[in-house]
Amino acid sequence: MRFLLTDEQREFGRSLDALLRAADTPAALRAWAAGDHGPGRALWGRLADAGVFALGVPEAYGGVGPLPVEAAVACVELGRHAVPGPVAETLAAGVLLAGAGGPVAEKWLPAIASGAAVVSLTLEGYGPYAPDADAADAVFTVTGDELRLAPGPGELSASADPARRLFRPEPGGAPVAKGPAIRAVARAAGDTAAFATAALALGCGEELLRATVAYVKQRTQFGVPVGSFQAVKHRLADTLIGLEFARPLLYGAAVELASEVSRPGAGTGSAEGSPGAGAAVAAAKVTAGEAGYAAALTALQLHGAIGYTEELDLAWWLRRARPLRDAWGTPSVCRARVLAG
């Protein structure tokens, strides 16, 4: 069995990296945090043209998925570049709506695949907040066996990441699908959101480490770069090990999810999601989330006082690491799920 990425998957990641390096994501992040979604939506459209959001949408609705491995490759790059917007939620909505089927799937899934629609959602058991609901074209909520389209983004709540704005969606809205199958596909959508968030956290941690290594090579004390100090080397090595240990768990979860998708009945709303896939996703989520947060702590310490400044672009990655760690399953919740699975 092959556990390495294919040449095509690596090239896909490199192409996204090149696309995002050419974009001014810090400027898009600042605009997004201020409520100006124009630059972020423009970047979203370019990512859609590259096929990112089609990865979570079945071919019957204009997508190419679900392709969990390719989605992991994409989300790591999006996390590395701190792309604004509800990326994990939009990918999870592809699973949710495909499972629900009917008119709601026919209307929204092609728009998600093409990048015309940005979607946020809340699922029972994952908290009441929909990230970036004010920028979303649709906010879906699942309670019990009912899927609803929220009438509005609702009330803004405080967030540690100003470019990841949290909203409590307005209650009500007519059900767009209901029945026992909704509970099942909601669980699968929750796994997808947690999986994508793990990949975003890993990419965020990788960028924090890269920027920190570059900085300690330039910053000097006693006439030498601080990166030459043994204590600094050990701290960076520990951070790297944490990120590298998370990577195989992320792609292992992708393999589990891909196996689940290939089972008979998957994607029709009848699949409830295997415990093995859920435990694998939880393991990836807690490991990548903790590694990304540890990278943020390392970056903050080794950047010194400059790490606290608003002017430093890295501040956007520092602010993002902990929310990604806790979103779609806190470390304690994920550890409990691993033990149960």
CSV table of N, CA and C in Angstrom, one decimal, residues 39-191:
chain,number,residue,atom,x,y,z
A,39,PRO,N,-11.6,41.6,-1.0
A,39,PRO,CA,-10.3,41.0,-1.4
A,39,PRO,C,-10.3,39.5,-1.0
A,40,GLY,N,-10.9,39.1,0.1
A,40,GLY,CA,-11.0,37.7,0.5
A,40,GLY,C,-11.9,36.9,-0.5
A,41,ARG,N,-13.0,37.5,-0.9
A,41,ARG,CA,-13.9,36.8,-1.9
A,41,ARG,C,-13.2,36.6,-3.2
A,42,ALA,N,-12.4,37.6,-3.6
A,42,ALA,CA,-11.7,37.5,-4.9
A,42,ALA,C,-10.6,36.4,-4.8
A,43,LEU,N,-10.0,36.3,-3.7
A,43,LEU,CA,-9.0,35.2,-3.5
A,43,LEU,C,-9.8,33.8,-3.5
A,44,TRP,N,-10.9,33.8,-2.8
A,44,TRP,CA,-11.8,32.6,-2.8
A,44,TRP,C,-12.1,32.1,-4.2
A,45,GLY,N,-12.4,33.1,-5.1
A,45,GLY,CA,-12.8,32.7,-6.5
A,45,GLY,C,-11.6,32.1,-7.2
A,46,ARG,N,-10.4,32.6,-6.9
A,46,ARG,CA,-9.2,32.0,-7.6
A,46,ARG,C,-8.9,30.6,-7.1
A,47,LEU,N,-9.1,30.4,-5.8
A,47,LEU,CA,-9.0,29.1,-5.2
A,47,LEU,C,-10.0,28.1,-5.8
A,48,ALA,N,-11.2,28.6,-6.0
A,48,ALA,CA,-12.3,27.8,-6.6
A,48,ALA,C,-11.9,27.4,-8.0
A,49,ASP,N,-11.3,28.3,-8.8
A,49,ASP,CA,-10.9,28.1,-10.1
A,49,ASP,C,-9.8,27.0,-10.2
A,50,ALA,N,-9.0,26.9,-9.1
A,50,ALA,CA,-8.0,25.9,-9.0
A,50,ALA,C,-8.6,24.5,-8.5
A,51,GLY,N,-9.9,24.5,-8.2
A,51,GLY,CA,-10.5,23.3,-7.9
A,51,GLY,C,-10.6,22.9,-6.4
A,52,VAL,N,-10.3,23.9,-5.5
A,52,VAL,CA,-10.3,23.6,-4.1
A,52,VAL,C,-11.6,23.2,-3.6
A,53,PHE,N,-12.6,24.0,-3.8
A,53,PHE,CA,-13.9,23.7,-3.2
A,53,PHE,C,-14.7,22.6,-3.9
A,54,ALA,N,-14.3,22.3,-5.1
A,54,ALA,CA,-15.0,21.1,-5.8
A,54,ALA,C,-14.5,19.8,-5.2
A,55,LEU,N,-13.5,19.8,-4.3
A,55,LEU,CA,-13.0,18.6,-3.7
A,55,LEU,C,-14.0,18.0,-2.8
A,56,GLY,N,-14.9,18.8,-2.2
A,56,GLY,CA,-15.9,18.3,-1.2
A,56,GLY,C,-17.2,18.1,-1.8
A,57,VAL,N,-17.4,18.3,-3.1
A,57,VAL,CA,-18.7,18.2,-3.8
A,57,VAL,C,-18.7,17.0,-4.7
A,58,PRO,N,-19.7,16.1,-4.7
A,58,PRO,CA,-19.7,15.0,-5.6
A,58,PRO,C,-19.8,15.4,-7.1
A,59,GLU,N,-19.4,14.5,-7.9
A,59,GLU,CA,-19.4,14.8,-9.4
A,59,GLU,C,-20.8,15.1,-9.9
A,60,ALA,N,-21.8,14.5,-9.3
A,60,ALA,CA,-23.2,14.7,-9.7
A,60,ALA,C,-23.7,16.1,-9.6
A,61,TYR,N,-23.0,16.8,-8.7
A,61,TYR,CA,-23.4,18.2,-8.5
A,61,TYR,C,-22.3,19.2,-9.0
A,62,GLY,N,-21.4,18.8,-9.9
A,62,GLY,CA,-20.5,19.7,-10.5
A,62,GLY,C,-19.1,19.7,-9.8
A,63,GLY,N,-18.9,18.8,-8.8
A,63,GLY,CA,-17.6,18.7,-8.1
A,63,GLY,C,-16.8,17.6,-8.6
A,64,VAL,N,-15.7,17.3,-7.9
A,64,VAL,CA,-14.8,16.2,-8.3
A,64,VAL,C,-14.6,15.2,-7.1
A,65,GLY,N,-15.4,15.4,-6.0
A,65,GLY,CA,-15.1,14.7,-4.8
A,65,GLY,C,-16.2,13.8,-4.4
A,66,PRO,N,-16.1,13.4,-3.1
A,66,PRO,CA,-15.2,13.8,-2.1
A,66,PRO,C,-13.8,13.2,-2.3
A,67,LEU,N,-12.8,14.0,-2.2
A,67,LEU,CA,-11.4,13.6,-2.3
A,67,LEU,C,-10.6,14.0,-1.0
A,68,PRO,N,-10.7,13.3,0.1
A,68,PRO,CA,-10.1,13.7,1.3
A,68,PRO,C,-8.6,14.0,1.3
A,69,VAL,N,-7.8,13.2,0.6
A,69,VAL,CA,-6.4,13.4,0.5
A,69,VAL,C,-6.1,14.7,-0.2
A,70,GLU,N,-6.7,15.0,-1.3
A,70,GLU,CA,-6.4,16.2,-2.0
A,70,GLU,C,-6.9,17.4,-1.2
A,71,ALA,N,-8.1,17.2,-0.4
A,71,ALA,CA,-8.6,18.3,0.4
A,71,ALA,C,-7.6,18.6,1.5
A,72,ALA,N,-6.9,17.6,2.1
A,72,ALA,CA,-5.9,17.8,3.1
A,72,ALA,C,-4.7,18.6,2.5
A,73,VAL,N,-4.3,18.2,1.3
A,73,VAL,CA,-3.2,19.0,0.6
A,73,VAL,C,-3.6,20.4,0.5
A,74,ALA,N,-4.8,20.7,0.0
A,74,ALA,CA,-5.2,22.0,-0.2
A,74,ALA,C,-5.3,22.8,1.1
A,75,CYS,N,-5.9,22.2,2.2
A,75,CYS,CA,-6.1,22.9,3.4
A,75,CYS,C,-4.8,23.2,4.1
A,76,VAL,N,-3.8,22.3,4.0
A,76,VAL,CA,-2.5,22.7,4.6
A,76,VAL,C,-2.0,23.9,3.9
A,77,GLU,N,-2.1,24.0,2.6
A,77,GLU,CA,-1.6,25.3,2.0
A,77,GLU,C,-2.4,26.5,2.4
A,78,LEU,N,-3.7,26.3,2.4
A,78,LEU,CA,-4.6,27.5,2.8
A,78,LEU,C,-4.3,27.9,4.3
A,79,GLY,N,-4.0,26.9,5.1
A,79,GLY,CA,-3.6,27.2,6.5
A,79,GLY,C,-2.2,27.9,6.6
A,80,ARG,N,-1.3,27.5,5.7
A,80,ARG,CA,0.0,28.0,5.7
A,80,ARG,C,0.0,29.5,5.3
A,81,HIS,N,-1.0,29.9,4.4
A,81,HIS,CA,-1.1,31.2,4.0
A,81,HIS,C,-2.2,32.0,4.7
A,82,ALA,N,-2.9,31.4,5.7
A,82,ALA,CA,-3.9,32.0,6.5
A,82,ALA,C,-5.0,32.6,5.6
A,83,VAL,N,-5.5,31.9,4.7
A,83,VAL,CA,-6.6,32.3,3.8
A,83,VAL,C,-7.8,32.6,4.6
A,84,PRO,N,-8.5,33.8,4.5
A,84,PRO,CA,-9.7,34.1,5.3
A,84,PRO,C,-10.9,33.4,4.7
A,85,GLY,N,-11.9,33.2,5.6
A,85,GLY,CA,-13.1,32.7,5.2
A,85,GLY,C,-13.4,31.3,5.8
A,86,PRO,N,-14.7,30.9,5.8
A,86,PRO,CA,-15.0,29.6,6.4
A,86,PRO,C,-14.7,28.4,5.5
A,87,VAL,N,-13.4,28.1,5.4
A,87,VAL,CA,-12.9,27.1,4.5
A,87,VAL,C,-13.4,25.7,4.9
A,88,ALA,N,-13.2,25.4,6.2
A,88,ALA,CA,-13.6,24.0,6.7
A,88,ALA,C,-15.1,23.9,6.7
A,89,GLU,N,-15.8,25.0,7.0
A,89,GLU,CA,-17.3,24.9,7.0
A,89,GLU,C,-17.9,24.7,5.6
A,90,THR,N,-17.3,25.3,4.6
A,90,THR,CA,-17.7,25.2,3.3
A,90,THR,C,-17.5,23.8,2.8
A,91,LEU,N,-16.3,23.2,3.1
A,91,LEU,CA,-16.1,21.8,2.7
A,91,LEU,C,-17.0,20.9,3.4
A,92,ALA,N,-17.3,21.1,4.7
A,92,ALA,CA,-18.2,20.3,5.4
A,92,ALA,C,-19.6,20.4,4.9
A,93,ALA,N,-20.0,21.6,4.4
A,93,ALA,CA,-21.3,21.8,3.9
A,93,ALA,C,-21.5,20.9,2.6
A,94,GLY,N,-20.4,20.7,1.9
A,94,GLY,CA,-20.5,19.8,0.7
A,94,GLY,C,-21.0,18.4,1.1
A,95,VAL,N,-20.4,17.9,2.2
A,95,VAL,CA,-20.8,16.6,2.7
A,95,VAL,C,-22.2,16.6,3.2
A,96,LEU,N,-22.6,17.6,4.0
A,96,LEU,CA,-23.9,17.7,4.6
A,96,LEU,C,-25.0,17.8,3.5
A,97,LEU,N,-24.8,18.7,2.6
A,97,LEU,CA,-25.9,18.9,1.6
A,97,LEU,C,-26.0,17.7,0.6
A,98,ALA,N,-24.8,17.1,0.3
A,98,ALA,CA,-24.9,15.9,-0.6
A,98,ALA,C,-25.6,14.8,0.1
A,99,GLY,N,-25.5,14.6,1.4
A,99,GLY,CA,-26.2,13.6,2.1
A,99,GLY,C,-27.6,13.9,2.2
A,100,ALA,N,-28.0,15.2,2.4
A,100,ALA,CA,-29.4,15.6,2.5
A,100,ALA,C,-30.1,15.5,1.1
A,101,GLY,N,-29.4,15.8,0.0
A,101,GLY,CA,-30.0,15.6,-1.3
A,101,GLY,C,-31.1,16.6,-1.5
A,102,GLY,N,-31.9,16.3,-2.6
A,102,GLY,CA,-33.1,17.2,-2.9
A,102,GLY,C,-32.7,18.5,-3.4
A,103,PRO,N,-33.7,19.4,-3.4
A,103,PRO,CA,-33.5,20.8,-4.0
A,103,PRO,C,-32.4,21.6,-3.3
A,104,VAL,N,-32.2,21.4,-2.0
A,104,VAL,CA,-31.2,22.2,-1.3
A,104,VAL,C,-29.8,21.8,-1.9
A,105,ALA,N,-29.6,20.5,-2.2
A,105,ALA,CA,-28.3,20.1,-2.7
A,105,ALA,C,-28.2,20.6,-4.2
A,106,GLU,N,-29.2,20.5,-4.9
A,106,GLU,CA,-29.2,21.0,-6.3
A,106,GLU,C,-28.9,22.5,-6.5
A,107,LYS,N,-29.4,23.2,-5.5
A,107,LYS,CA,-29.2,24.7,-5.5
A,107,LYS,C,-27.8,25.1,-5.1
A,108,TRP,N,-27.3,24.5,-4.0
A,108,TRP,CA,-26.1,25.1,-3.3
A,108,TRP,C,-24.8,24.4,-3.7
A,109,LEU,N,-24.9,23.1,-4.0
A,109,LEU,CA,-23.6,22.4,-4.2
A,109,LEU,C,-22.9,22.8,-5.5
A,110,PRO,N,-23.6,23.0,-6.6
A,110,PRO,CA,-22.8,23.6,-7.8
A,110,PRO,C,-22.2,24.9,-7.5
A,111,ALA,N,-22.9,25.8,-6.7
A,111,ALA,CA,-22.4,27.1,-6.4
A,111,ALA,C,-21.2,27.0,-5.4
A,112,ILE,N,-21.2,26.0,-4.5
A,112,ILE,CA,-20.0,25.8,-3.7
A,112,ILE,C,-18.8,25.3,-4.5
A,113,ALA,N,-19.0,24.4,-5.4
A,113,ALA,CA,-18.0,23.9,-6.2
A,113,ALA,C,-17.3,24.9,-7.1
A,114,SER,N,-18.1,25.8,-7.6
A,114,SER,CA,-17.6,26.9,-8.5
A,114,SER,C,-17.0,28.1,-7.8
A,115,GLY,N,-17.2,28.1,-6.5
A,115,GLY,CA,-16.8,29.3,-5.7
A,115,GLY,C,-17.7,30.4,-5.6
A,116,ALA,N,-18.9,30.3,-6.3
A,116,ALA,CA,-19.9,31.3,-6.3
A,116,ALA,C,-20.6,31.5,-4.9
A,117,ALA,N,-20.5,30.4,-4.1
A,117,ALA,CA,-21.1,30.5,-2.7
A,117,ALA,C,-20.1,30.2,-1.7
A,118,VAL,N,-20.1,31.0,-0.6
A,118,VAL,CA,-19.4,30.8,0.6
A,118,VAL,C,-20.4,30.4,1.6
A,119,VAL,N,-20.1,29.3,2.3
A,119,VAL,CA,-21.1,28.7,3.2
A,119,VAL,C,-20.5,28.5,4.6
A,120,SER,N,-21.3,28.9,5.7
A,120,SER,CA,-20.9,28.5,7.0
A,120,SER,C,-22.0,27.7,7.6
A,121,LEU,N,-21.8,27.0,8.7
A,121,LEU,CA,-22.8,26.2,9.3
A,121,LEU,C,-22.5,25.9,10.8
A,122,THR,N,-23.5,25.5,11.5
A,122,THR,CA,-23.4,25.0,12.9
A,122,THR,C,-24.0,23.6,12.9
A,123,LEU,N,-23.4,22.7,13.7
A,123,LEU,CA,-23.9,21.4,13.9
A,123,LEU,C,-24.1,21.1,15.4
A,124,GLU,N,-25.1,20.4,15.7
A,124,GLU,CA,-25.4,20.1,17.1
A,124,GLU,C,-24.2,19.3,17.7
A,125,GLY,N,-23.8,19.8,18.9
A,125,GLY,CA,-22.7,19.1,19.6
A,125,GLY,C,-21.3,19.8,19.3
A,126,TYR,N,-21.3,20.8,18.5
A,126,TYR,CA,-20.0,21.5,18.2
A,126,TYR,C,-20.1,23.0,18.5
A,127,GLY,N,-21.0,23.4,19.3
A,127,GLY,CA,-21.1,24.8,19.7
A,127,GLY,C,-22.1,25.6,18.8
A,128,PRO,N,-22.5,26.8,19.3
A,128,PRO,CA,-23.5,27.5,18.6
A,128,PRO,C,-23.0,28.5,17.5
A,129,TYR,N,-21.7,28.6,17.3
A,129,TYR,CA,-21.2,29.6,16.4
A,129,TYR,C,-20.9,29.2,15.0
A,130,ALA,N,-21.2,30.1,14.1
A,130,ALA,CA,-20.9,29.9,12.7
A,130,ALA,C,-19.8,30.9,12.3
A,131,PRO,N,-18.6,30.5,12.0
A,131,PRO,CA,-17.6,31.4,11.6
A,131,PRO,C,-17.9,32.1,10.3
A,132,ASP,N,-17.6,33.4,10.4
A,132,ASP,CA,-17.7,34.3,9.2
A,132,ASP,C,-19.1,34.2,8.5
A,133,ALA,N,-20.1,34.1,9.4
A,133,ALA,CA,-21.5,34.0,8.8
A,133,ALA,C,-21.9,35.3,8.1
A,134,ASP,N,-21.3,36.5,8.5
A,134,ASP,CA,-21.6,37.7,7.8
A,134,ASP,C,-21.1,37.7,6.4
A,135,ALA,N,-20.1,36.9,6.1
A,135,ALA,CA,-19.6,36.9,4.7
A,135,ALA,C,-20.2,35.7,3.9
A,136,ALA,N,-21.0,34.9,4.5
A,136,ALA,CA,-21.5,33.7,3.9
A,136,ALA,C,-22.7,34.0,3.1
A,137,ASP,N,-22.9,33.3,2.0
A,137,ASP,CA,-24.1,33.4,1.2
A,137,ASP,C,-25.2,32.5,1.8
A,138,ALA,N,-24.9,31.6,2.6
A,138,ALA,CA,-25.8,30.7,3.3
A,138,ALA,C,-25.2,30.2,4.6
A,139,VAL,N,-26.1,30.2,5.6
A,139,VAL,CA,-25.7,29.6,6.9
A,139,VAL,C,-26.6,28.5,7.3
A,140,PHE,N,-26.1,27.3,7.3
A,140,PHE,CA,-27.0,26.1,7.6
A,140,PHE,C,-26.8,25.7,9.0
A,141,THR,N,-27.9,25.3,9.6
A,141,THR,CA,-27.9,24.8,11.0
A,141,THR,C,-28.6,23.4,11.1
A,142,VAL,N,-28.0,22.6,11.9
A,142,VAL,CA,-28.6,21.2,12.1
A,142,VAL,C,-28.9,21.1,13.6
A,143,THR,N,-30.2,20.8,13.9
A,143,THR,CA,-30.6,20.5,15.2
A,143,THR,C,-31.5,19.3,15.1
A,144,GLY,N,-31.1,18.2,15.8
A,144,GLY,CA,-31.8,17.0,15.8
A,144,GLY,C,-31.8,16.4,14.4
A,145,ASP,N,-33.0,16.2,13.8
A,145,ASP,CA,-33.0,15.6,12.5
A,145,ASP,C,-33.5,16.7,11.5
A,146,GLU,N,-33.3,17.9,11.8
A,146,GLU,CA,-33.7,19.0,10.9
A,146,GLU,C,-32.5,19.9,10.4
A,147,LEU,N,-32.5,20.1,9.1
A,147,LEU,CA,-31.5,21.0,8.5
A,147,LEU,C,-32.2,22.2,8.1
A,148,ARG,N,-31.7,23.4,8.6
A,148,ARG,CA,-32.4,24.6,8.3
A,148,ARG,C,-31.4,25.6,7.7
A,149,LEU,N,-32.0,26.6,6.9
A,149,LEU,CA,-31.2,27.7,6.4
A,149,LEU,C,-31.5,28.9,7.3
A,150,ALA,N,-30.5,29.3,8.0
A,150,ALA,CA,-30.7,30.4,9.0
A,150,ALA,C,-31.1,31.7,8.2
A,151,PRO,N,-32.1,32.5,8.8
A,151,PRO,CA,-32.6,33.7,8.2
A,151,PRO,C,-31.5,34.8,8.1
A,152,GLY,N,-30.5,34.7,9.0
A,152,GLY,CA,-29.5,35.8,9.0
A,152,GLY,C,-28.3,35.3,9.8
A,153,PRO,N,-27.2,36.1,9.7
A,153,PRO,CA,-25.9,35.7,10.4
A,153,PRO,C,-26.1,35.8,11.9
A,154,GLY,N,-26.9,36.6,12.4
A,154,GLY,CA,-27.2,36.7,13.8
A,154,GLY,C,-26.2,37.6,14.6
A,155,GLU,N,-26.0,37.3,15.8
A,155,GLU,CA,-25.2,38.2,16.7
A,155,GLU,C,-23.7,37.9,16.7
A,156,LEU,N,-22.9,38.9,16.6
A,156,LEU,CA,-21.5,38.8,16.6
A,156,LEU,C,-21.0,38.5,18.0
A,157,SER,N,-20.1,37.6,18.1
A,157,SER,CA,-19.4,37.3,19.4
A,157,SER,C,-18.0,37.5,19.3
A,158,ALA,N,-17.3,37.6,20.5
A,158,ALA,CA,-15.9,37.9,20.6
A,158,ALA,C,-15.1,36.7,20.0
A,159,SER,N,-14.0,37.0,19.4
A,159,SER,CA,-13.2,35.9,18.8
A,159,SER,C,-11.7,36.3,19.0
A,160,ALA,N,-10.9,35.3,19.4
A,160,ALA,CA,-9.5,35.5,19.5
A,160,ALA,C,-8.8,35.9,18.2
A,161,ASP,N,-9.4,35.5,17.1
A,161,ASP,CA,-8.9,35.8,15.8
A,161,ASP,C,-9.8,36.8,15.1
A,162,PRO,N,-9.4,38.0,15.0
A,162,PRO,CA,-10.4,39.0,14.4
A,162,PRO,C,-10.7,38.8,13.0
A,163,ALA,N,-9.9,37.9,12.3
A,163,ALA,CA,-10.3,37.6,10.9
A,163,ALA,C,-11.0,36.3,10.8
A,164,ARG,N,-11.5,35.7,12.0
A,164,ARG,CA,-12.3,34.6,12.0
A,164,ARG,C,-13.5,35.0,13.0
A,165,ARG,N,-14.4,35.7,12.4
A,165,ARG,CA,-15.5,36.3,13.2
A,165,ARG,C,-16.6,35.3,13.5
A,166,LEU,N,-17.0,35.2,14.7
A,166,LEU,CA,-18.0,34.2,15.2
A,166,LEU,C,-19.4,34.8,15.3
A,167,PHE,N,-20.4,34.1,14.8
A,167,PHE,CA,-21.8,34.6,14.9
A,167,PHE,C,-22.6,33.5,15.4
A,168,ARG,N,-23.6,33.9,16.2
A,168,ARG,CA,-24.7,33.0,16.6
A,168,ARG,C,-25.9,33.2,15.6
A,169,PRO,N,-26.1,32.2,14.7
A,169,PRO,CA,-27.1,32.5,13.7
A,169,PRO,C,-28.5,32.7,14.2
A,170,GLU,N,-29.2,33.6,13.5
A,170,GLU,CA,-30.6,33.9,13.9
A,170,GLU,C,-31.4,32.6,13.9
A,171,PRO,N,-32.2,32.4,15.0
A,171,PRO,CA,-33.0,31.2,15.0
A,171,PRO,C,-34.1,31.2,14.0
A,172,GLY,N,-34.7,30.1,13.8
A,172,GLY,CA,-35.8,29.9,12.9
A,172,GLY,C,-35.3,29.5,11.5
A,173,GLY,N,-36.1,29.9,10.5
A,173,GLY,CA,-35.8,29.4,9.2
A,173,GLY,C,-36.5,28.1,8.9
A,174,ALA,N,-37.1,28.0,7.8
A,174,ALA,CA,-37.9,26.8,7.4
A,174,ALA,C,-36.9,25.7,7.2
A,175,PRO,N,-37.3,24.4,7.6
A,175,PRO,CA,-36.4,23.3,7.4
A,175,PRO,C,-36.3,23.0,5.9
A,176,VAL,N,-35.1,22.8,5.4
A,176,VAL,CA,-34.8,22.5,4.0
A,176,VAL,C,-34.7,21.0,3.8
A,177,ALA,N,-34.5,20.3,4.9
A,177,ALA,CA,-34.4,18.8,4.8
A,177,ALA,C,-34.6,18.3,6.2
A,178,LYS,N,-35.2,17.2,6.4
A,178,LYS,CA,-35.4,16.6,7.7
A,178,LYS,C,-35.6,15.1,7.6
A,179,GLY,N,-35.3,14.4,8.7
A,179,GLY,CA,-35.4,13.0,8.8
A,179,GLY,C,-34.2,12.4,9.5
A,180,PRO,N,-34.3,11.1,9.8
A,180,PRO,CA,-33.2,10.4,10.5
A,180,PRO,C,-31.8,10.5,9.8
A,181,ALA,N,-31.9,10.6,8.5
A,181,ALA,CA,-30.6,10.6,7.7
A,181,ALA,C,-29.8,11.9,8.0
A,182,ILE,N,-30.5,13.0,8.4
A,182,ILE,CA,-29.8,14.2,8.6
A,182,ILE,C,-28.9,14.1,9.8
A,183,ARG,N,-29.2,13.3,10.8
A,183,ARG,CA,-28.3,13.1,12.0
A,183,ARG,C,-27.0,12.4,11.5
A,184,ALA,N,-27.2,11.4,10.6
A,184,ALA,CA,-26.1,10.7,10.1
A,184,ALA,C,-25.1,11.5,9.3
A,185,VAL,N,-25.7,12.3,8.3
A,185,VAL,CA,-24.8,13.1,7.5
A,185,VAL,C,-24.2,14.3,8.2
A,186,ALA,N,-24.9,14.7,9.3
A,186,ALA,CA,-24.3,15.8,10.2
A,186,ALA,C,-23.1,15.3,10.9
A,187,ARG,N,-23.1,14.0,11.3
A,187,ARG,CA,-21.9,13.5,11.9
A,187,ARG,C,-20.8,13.4,10.9
A,188,ALA,N,-21.1,13.0,9.7
A,188,ALA,CA,-20.0,12.9,8.6
A,188,ALA,C,-19.5,14.3,8.3
A,189,ALA,N,-20.4,15.3,8.3
A,189,ALA,CA,-20.0,16.7,8.0
A,189,ALA,C,-19.1,17.2,9.2
A,190,GLY,N,-19.5,16.9,10.4
A,190,GLY,CA,-18.6,17.3,11.5
A,190,GLY,C,-17.2,16.7,11.4
A,191,ASP,N,-17.1,15.4,11.0
A,191,ASP,CA,-15.8,14.8,10.8
A,191,ASP,C,-15.0,15.6,9.7
